[in-house]
mmCIF file of C-alpha atoms in Angstrom:
data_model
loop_
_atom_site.group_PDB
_atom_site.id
_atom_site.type_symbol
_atom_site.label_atom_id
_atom_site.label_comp_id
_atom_site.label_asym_id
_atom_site.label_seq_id
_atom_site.Cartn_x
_atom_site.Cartn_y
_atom_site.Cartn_z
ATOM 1 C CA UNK A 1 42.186 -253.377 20.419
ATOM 2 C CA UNK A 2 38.232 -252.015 19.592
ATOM 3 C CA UNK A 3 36.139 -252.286 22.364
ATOM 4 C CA UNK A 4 33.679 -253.799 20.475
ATOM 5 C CA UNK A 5 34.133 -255.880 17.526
ATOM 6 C CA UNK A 6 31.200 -256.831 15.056
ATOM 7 C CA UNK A 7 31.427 -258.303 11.315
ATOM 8 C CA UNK A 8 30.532 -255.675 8.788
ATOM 9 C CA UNK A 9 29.093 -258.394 6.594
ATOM 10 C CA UNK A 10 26.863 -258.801 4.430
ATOM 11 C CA UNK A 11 25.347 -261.733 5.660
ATOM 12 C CA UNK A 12 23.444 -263.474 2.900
ATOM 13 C CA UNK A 13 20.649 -266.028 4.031
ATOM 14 C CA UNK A 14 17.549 -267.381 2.471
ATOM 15 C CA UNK A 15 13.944 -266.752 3.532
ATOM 16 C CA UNK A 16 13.036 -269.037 6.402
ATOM 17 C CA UNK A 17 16.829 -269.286 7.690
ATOM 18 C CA UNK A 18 17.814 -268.487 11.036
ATOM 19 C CA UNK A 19 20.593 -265.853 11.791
ATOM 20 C CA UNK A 20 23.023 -265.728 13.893
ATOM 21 C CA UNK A 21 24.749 -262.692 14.639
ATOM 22 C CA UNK A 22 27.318 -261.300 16.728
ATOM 23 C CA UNK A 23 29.839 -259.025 18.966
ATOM 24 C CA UNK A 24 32.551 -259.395 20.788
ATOM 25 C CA UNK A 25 33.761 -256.504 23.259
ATOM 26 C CA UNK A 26 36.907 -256.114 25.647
ATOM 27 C CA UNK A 27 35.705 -253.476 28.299
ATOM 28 C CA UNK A 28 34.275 -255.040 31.768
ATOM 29 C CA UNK A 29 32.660 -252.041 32.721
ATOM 30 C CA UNK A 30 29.571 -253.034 30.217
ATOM 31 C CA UNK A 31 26.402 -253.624 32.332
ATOM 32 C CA UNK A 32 23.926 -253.373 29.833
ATOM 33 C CA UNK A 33 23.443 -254.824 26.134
ATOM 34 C CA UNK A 34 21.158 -254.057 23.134
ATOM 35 C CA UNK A 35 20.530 -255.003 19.841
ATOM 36 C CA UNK A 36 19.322 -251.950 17.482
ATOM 37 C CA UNK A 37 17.830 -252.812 14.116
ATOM 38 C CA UNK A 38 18.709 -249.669 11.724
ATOM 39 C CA UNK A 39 17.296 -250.014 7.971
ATOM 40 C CA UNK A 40 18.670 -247.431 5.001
ATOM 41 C CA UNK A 41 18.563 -243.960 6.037
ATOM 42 C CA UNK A 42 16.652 -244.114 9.061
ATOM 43 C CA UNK A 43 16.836 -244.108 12.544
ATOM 44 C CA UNK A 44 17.605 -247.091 14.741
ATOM 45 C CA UNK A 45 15.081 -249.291 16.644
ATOM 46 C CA UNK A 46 16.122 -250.897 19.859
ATOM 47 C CA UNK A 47 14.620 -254.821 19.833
ATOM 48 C CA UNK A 48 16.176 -256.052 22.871
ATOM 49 C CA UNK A 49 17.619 -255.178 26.009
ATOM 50 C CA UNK A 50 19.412 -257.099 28.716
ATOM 51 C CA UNK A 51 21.369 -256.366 31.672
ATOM 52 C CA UNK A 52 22.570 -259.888 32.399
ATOM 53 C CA UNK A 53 24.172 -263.485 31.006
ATOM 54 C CA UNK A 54 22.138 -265.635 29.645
ATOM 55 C CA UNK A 55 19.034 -265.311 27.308
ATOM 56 C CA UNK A 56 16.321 -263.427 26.298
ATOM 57 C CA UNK A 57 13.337 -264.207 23.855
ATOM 58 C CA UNK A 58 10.625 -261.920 22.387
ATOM 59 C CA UNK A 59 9.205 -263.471 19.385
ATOM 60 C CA UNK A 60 11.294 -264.790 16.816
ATOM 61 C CA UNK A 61 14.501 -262.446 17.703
ATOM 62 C CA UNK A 62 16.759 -264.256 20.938
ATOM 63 C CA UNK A 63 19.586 -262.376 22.455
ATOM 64 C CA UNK A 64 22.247 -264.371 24.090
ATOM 65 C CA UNK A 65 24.871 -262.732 26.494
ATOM 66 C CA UNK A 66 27.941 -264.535 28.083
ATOM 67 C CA UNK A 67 29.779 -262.207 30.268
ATOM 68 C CA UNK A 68 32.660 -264.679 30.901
ATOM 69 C CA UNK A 69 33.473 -264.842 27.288
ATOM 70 C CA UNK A 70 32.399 -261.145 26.586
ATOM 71 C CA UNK A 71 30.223 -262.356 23.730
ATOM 72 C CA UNK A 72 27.009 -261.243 22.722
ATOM 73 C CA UNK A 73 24.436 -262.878 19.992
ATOM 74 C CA UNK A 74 21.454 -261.859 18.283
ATOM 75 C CA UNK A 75 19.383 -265.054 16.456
ATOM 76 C CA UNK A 76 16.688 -264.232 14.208
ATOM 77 C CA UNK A 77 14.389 -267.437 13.238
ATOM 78 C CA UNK A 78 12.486 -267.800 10.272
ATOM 79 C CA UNK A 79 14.341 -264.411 8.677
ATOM 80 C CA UNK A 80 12.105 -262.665 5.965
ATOM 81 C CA UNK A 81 13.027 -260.328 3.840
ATOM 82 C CA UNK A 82 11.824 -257.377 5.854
ATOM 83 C CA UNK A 83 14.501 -258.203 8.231
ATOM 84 C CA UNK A 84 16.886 -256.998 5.947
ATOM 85 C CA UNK A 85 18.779 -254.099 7.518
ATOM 86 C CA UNK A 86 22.308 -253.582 9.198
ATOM 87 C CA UNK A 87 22.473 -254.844 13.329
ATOM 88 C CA UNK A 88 24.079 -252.941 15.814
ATOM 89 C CA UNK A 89 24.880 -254.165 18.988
ATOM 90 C CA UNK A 90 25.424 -251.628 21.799
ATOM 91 C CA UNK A 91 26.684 -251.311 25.446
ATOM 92 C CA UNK A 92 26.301 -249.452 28.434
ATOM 93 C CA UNK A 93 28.005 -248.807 31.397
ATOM 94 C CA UNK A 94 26.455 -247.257 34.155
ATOM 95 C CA UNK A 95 26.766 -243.746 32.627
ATOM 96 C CA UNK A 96 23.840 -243.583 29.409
ATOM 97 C CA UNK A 97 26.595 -243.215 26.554
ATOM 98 C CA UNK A 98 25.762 -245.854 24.297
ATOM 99 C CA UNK A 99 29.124 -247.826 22.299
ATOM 100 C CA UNK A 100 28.294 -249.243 19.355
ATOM 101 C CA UNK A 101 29.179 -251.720 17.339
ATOM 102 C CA UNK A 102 30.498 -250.669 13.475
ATOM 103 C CA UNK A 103 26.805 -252.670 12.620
ATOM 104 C CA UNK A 104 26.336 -256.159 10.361
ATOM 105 C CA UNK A 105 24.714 -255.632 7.451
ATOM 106 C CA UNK A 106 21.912 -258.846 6.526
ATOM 107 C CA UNK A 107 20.023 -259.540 3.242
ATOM 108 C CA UNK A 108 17.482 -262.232 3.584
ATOM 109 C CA UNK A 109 16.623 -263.695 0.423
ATOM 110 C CA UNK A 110 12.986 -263.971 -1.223
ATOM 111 C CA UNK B 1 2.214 -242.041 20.777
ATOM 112 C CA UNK B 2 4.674 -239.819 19.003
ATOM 113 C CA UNK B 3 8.355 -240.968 18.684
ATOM 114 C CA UNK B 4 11.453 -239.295 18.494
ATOM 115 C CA UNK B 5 10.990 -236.201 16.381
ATOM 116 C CA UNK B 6 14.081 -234.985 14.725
ATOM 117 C CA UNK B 7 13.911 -231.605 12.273
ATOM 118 C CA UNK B 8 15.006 -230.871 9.474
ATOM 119 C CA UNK B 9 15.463 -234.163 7.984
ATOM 120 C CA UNK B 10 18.132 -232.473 5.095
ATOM 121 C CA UNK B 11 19.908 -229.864 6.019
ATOM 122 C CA UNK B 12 22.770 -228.340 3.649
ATOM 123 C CA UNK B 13 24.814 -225.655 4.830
ATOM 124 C CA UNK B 14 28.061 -224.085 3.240
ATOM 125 C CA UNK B 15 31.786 -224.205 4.938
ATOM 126 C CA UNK B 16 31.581 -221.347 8.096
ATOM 127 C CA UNK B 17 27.961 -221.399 7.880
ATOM 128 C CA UNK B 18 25.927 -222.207 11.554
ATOM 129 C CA UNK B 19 24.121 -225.644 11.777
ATOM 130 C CA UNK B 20 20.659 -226.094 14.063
ATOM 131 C CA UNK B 21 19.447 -229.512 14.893
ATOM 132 C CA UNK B 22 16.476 -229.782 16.585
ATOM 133 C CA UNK B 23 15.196 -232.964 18.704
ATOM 134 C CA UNK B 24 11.804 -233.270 20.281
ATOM 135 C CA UNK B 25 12.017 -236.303 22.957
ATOM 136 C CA UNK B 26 9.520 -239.572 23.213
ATOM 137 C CA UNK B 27 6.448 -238.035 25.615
ATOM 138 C CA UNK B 28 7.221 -238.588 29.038
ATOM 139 C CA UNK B 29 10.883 -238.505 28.379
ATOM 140 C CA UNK B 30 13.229 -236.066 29.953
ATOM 141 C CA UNK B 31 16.906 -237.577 29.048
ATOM 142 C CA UNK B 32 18.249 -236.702 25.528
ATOM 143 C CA UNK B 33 21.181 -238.234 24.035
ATOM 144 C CA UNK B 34 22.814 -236.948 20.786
ATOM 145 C CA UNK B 35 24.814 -239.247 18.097
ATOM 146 C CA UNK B 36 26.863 -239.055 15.207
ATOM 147 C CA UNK B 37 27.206 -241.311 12.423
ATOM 148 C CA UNK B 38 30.089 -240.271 9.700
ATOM 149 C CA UNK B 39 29.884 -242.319 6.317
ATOM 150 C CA UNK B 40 30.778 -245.817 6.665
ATOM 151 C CA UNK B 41 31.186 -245.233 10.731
ATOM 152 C CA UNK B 42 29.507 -246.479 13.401
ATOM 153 C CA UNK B 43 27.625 -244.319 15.713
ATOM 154 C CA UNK B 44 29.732 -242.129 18.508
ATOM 155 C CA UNK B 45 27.719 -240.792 21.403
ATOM 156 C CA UNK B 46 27.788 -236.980 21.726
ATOM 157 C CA UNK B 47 25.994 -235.531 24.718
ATOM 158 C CA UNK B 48 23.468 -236.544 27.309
ATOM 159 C CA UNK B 49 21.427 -234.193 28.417
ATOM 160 C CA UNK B 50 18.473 -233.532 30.988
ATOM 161 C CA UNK B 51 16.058 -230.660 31.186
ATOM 162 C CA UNK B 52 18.454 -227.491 31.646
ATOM 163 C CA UNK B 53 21.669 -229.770 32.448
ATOM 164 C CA UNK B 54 24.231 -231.275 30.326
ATOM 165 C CA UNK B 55 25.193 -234.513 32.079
ATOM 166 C CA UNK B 56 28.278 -235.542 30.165
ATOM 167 C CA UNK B 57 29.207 -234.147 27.123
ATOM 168 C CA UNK B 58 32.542 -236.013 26.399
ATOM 169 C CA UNK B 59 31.857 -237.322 22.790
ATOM 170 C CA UNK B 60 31.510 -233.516 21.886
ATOM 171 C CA UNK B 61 34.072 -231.821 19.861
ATOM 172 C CA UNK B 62 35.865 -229.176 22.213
ATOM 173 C CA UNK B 63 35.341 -226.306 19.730
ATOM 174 C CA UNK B 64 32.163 -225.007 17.216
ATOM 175 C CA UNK B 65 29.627 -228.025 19.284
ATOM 176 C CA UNK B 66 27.321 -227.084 21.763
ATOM 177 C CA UNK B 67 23.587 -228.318 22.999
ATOM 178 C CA UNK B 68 21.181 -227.536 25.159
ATOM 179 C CA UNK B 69 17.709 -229.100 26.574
ATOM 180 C CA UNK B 70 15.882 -225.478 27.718
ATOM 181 C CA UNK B 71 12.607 -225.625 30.236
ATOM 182 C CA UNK B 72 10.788 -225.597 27.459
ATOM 183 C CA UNK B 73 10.666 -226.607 23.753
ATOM 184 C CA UNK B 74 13.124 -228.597 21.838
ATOM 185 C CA UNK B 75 16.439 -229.961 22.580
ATOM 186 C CA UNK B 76 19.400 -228.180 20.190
ATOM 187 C CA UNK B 77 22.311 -229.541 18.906
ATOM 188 C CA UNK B 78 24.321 -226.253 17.292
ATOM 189 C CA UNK B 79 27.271 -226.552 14.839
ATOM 190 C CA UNK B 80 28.911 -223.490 14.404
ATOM 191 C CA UNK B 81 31.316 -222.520 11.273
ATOM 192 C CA UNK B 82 30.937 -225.831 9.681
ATOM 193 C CA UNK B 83 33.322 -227.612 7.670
ATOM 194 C CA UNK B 84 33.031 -230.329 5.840
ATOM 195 C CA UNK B 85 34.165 -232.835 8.020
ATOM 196 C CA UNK B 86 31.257 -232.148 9.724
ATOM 197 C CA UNK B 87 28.573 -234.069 7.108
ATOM 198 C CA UNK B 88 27.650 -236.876 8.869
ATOM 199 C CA UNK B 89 23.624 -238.716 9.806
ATOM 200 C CA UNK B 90 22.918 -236.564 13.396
ATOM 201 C CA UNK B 91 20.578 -238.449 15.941
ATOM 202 C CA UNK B 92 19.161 -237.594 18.683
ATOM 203 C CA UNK B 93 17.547 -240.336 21.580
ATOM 204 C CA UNK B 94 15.376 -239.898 24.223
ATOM 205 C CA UNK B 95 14.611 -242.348 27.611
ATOM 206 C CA UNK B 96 12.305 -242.384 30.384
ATOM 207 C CA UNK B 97 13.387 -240.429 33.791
ATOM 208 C CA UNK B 98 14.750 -242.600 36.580
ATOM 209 C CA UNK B 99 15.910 -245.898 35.898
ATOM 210 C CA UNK B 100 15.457 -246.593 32.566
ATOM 211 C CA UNK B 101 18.347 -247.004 30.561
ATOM 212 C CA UNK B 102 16.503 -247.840 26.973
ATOM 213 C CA UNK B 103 17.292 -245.125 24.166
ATOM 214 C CA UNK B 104 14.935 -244.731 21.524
ATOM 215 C CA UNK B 105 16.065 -243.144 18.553
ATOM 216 C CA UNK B 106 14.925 -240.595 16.289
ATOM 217 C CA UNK B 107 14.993 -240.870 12.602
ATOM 218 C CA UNK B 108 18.411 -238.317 12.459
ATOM 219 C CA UNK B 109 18.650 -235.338 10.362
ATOM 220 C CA UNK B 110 21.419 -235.282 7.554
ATOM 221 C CA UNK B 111 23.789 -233.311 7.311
ATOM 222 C CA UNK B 112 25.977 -231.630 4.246
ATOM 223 C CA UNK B 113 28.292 -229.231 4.399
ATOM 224 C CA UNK B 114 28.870 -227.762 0.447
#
C-alpha cells in the first residue's frame, strides 16, 4: 500500500466552481499537513499548513484534516483559471522530510 | 524579500560528466532540504541539511550524491558521473531555524543528462 494516495486527475471544472480535492495516507506517524500549489515547470508554493484535525481557512482555499479517517482535503471556492496547476498534498513527521503526494492536476475553465 | 534561489535553471551534462546544483536559502533561513522530481513522479525528499551538518540524508542515493551547506555561501547538491537516470526537476527548500516546519521551495534547476 502507498503511503499517500492522491488522484492524478485532471480535474475539469468551470470558472466560479468550487473544488474539492484530496489525499488519503496510511502512516500514523504524520503530524503535519500541507497543500503545495506547483504550476508548469516551476517550483512549488506552500498555501496551507496544519498540524491538527479539523479546518483551516485563508481566503478562498480551506484545508480540512480528519486524523481518524486519515483524510485530508483541499477546497478551492470560486476557482479561476489562474488556479489551474497540479496540487500536492504533503506530510511530515517530526523529522523535516516532506512525503508527497503523486499531485492532482486541475484545469478551471474560462 | 528574496525567495528560494536555485542556479542554473538548465543544466545539460553528458553520461560520466559531474553535476553542480546550487541553492541559496529564503533570508533568515538556515535549514535546506533537497528534492527530486523524475518525469511523471512525485517529489522524493533527498537531504536536510543545516549550516555545516547534514541532518538526515536518507533519500540520497548511496553512491555519486553528496551535499553540503558550508559557513558560508551556497548550499551544493553534487552529482558525480551522471547517467541518465539521473535527469530529473532538482529542488531545493529552505525554513526558518527552530520550530518552524514550513518549506518553501525554490523554482528547481533541470536536469539532462545527453
Amino acid at each position: 500500500q502507498k503511503e499517500v494516495e492522491q488522484d492524478p486527475g485532471p480535474l475539469s471544472v468551470p470558472e466560479g466552481a468550487i473544488v474539492s480535492l484530496n489525499c488519503t495516507y496510511s502512516n500514523s506517524a504524520f503530524q503535519y499537513f500541507m497543500w503545495y500549489r506547483q504550476y508548469s515547470r516551476k517550483g512549488p508554493e506552500l498555501l496551507m499548513y496544519t498540524y491538527s484535525s479539523g479546518n483551516k481557512e485563508d481566503g478562498r482555499f480551506t484545508a480540512q484534516v480528519d486524523k481518524s479517517s486519515k483524510y485530508i482535503s483541499l477546497f478551492i471556492r470560486d476557482s479561476q483559471p489562474s488556479d489551474s496547476a497540479t496540487y500536492l498534498c504533503a506530510f511530515l513527521t517530526g523529522r523535516r522530510a516532506l512525503t508527497f503526494g503523486s499531485g492532482t492536476r486541475l484545469q478551471v475553465q474560462p | 524579500n528574496a525567495g528560494v534561489m536555485q542556479n542554473p535553471r538548465h543544466l545539460v551534462r553528458r553520461r560520466g560528466q559531474e553535476a553542480r546544483l546550487r541553492c541559496s536559502p529564503m533570508k533568515g533561513h538556515s535549514h535546506v532540504y533537497w528534492y527530486r522530481q523524475l518525469p511523471e513522479e512525485g517529489l522524493k525528499f533527498m537531504v536536510y541539511l543545516q549550516k555545516e551538518n547534514i541532518i538526515d540524508e536518507s533519500g540520497m542515493p548511496k553512491e555519486r550524491f553528496s551535499a553540503e551547506f558550508p559557513k558560508e555561501g551556497p548550499s551544493i547538491l553534487r552529482i558525480q558521473q551522471v547517467v541518465r537516470g539521473d535527469s530529473a526537476a532538482y529542488f531545493c527548500a529552505s525554513s526558518p531555524p527552530a520550530d518552524s516546519y514550513e518549506q518553501y521551495f525554490g523554482p528547481g534547476t533541470r536536469l539532462t543528462v545527453t
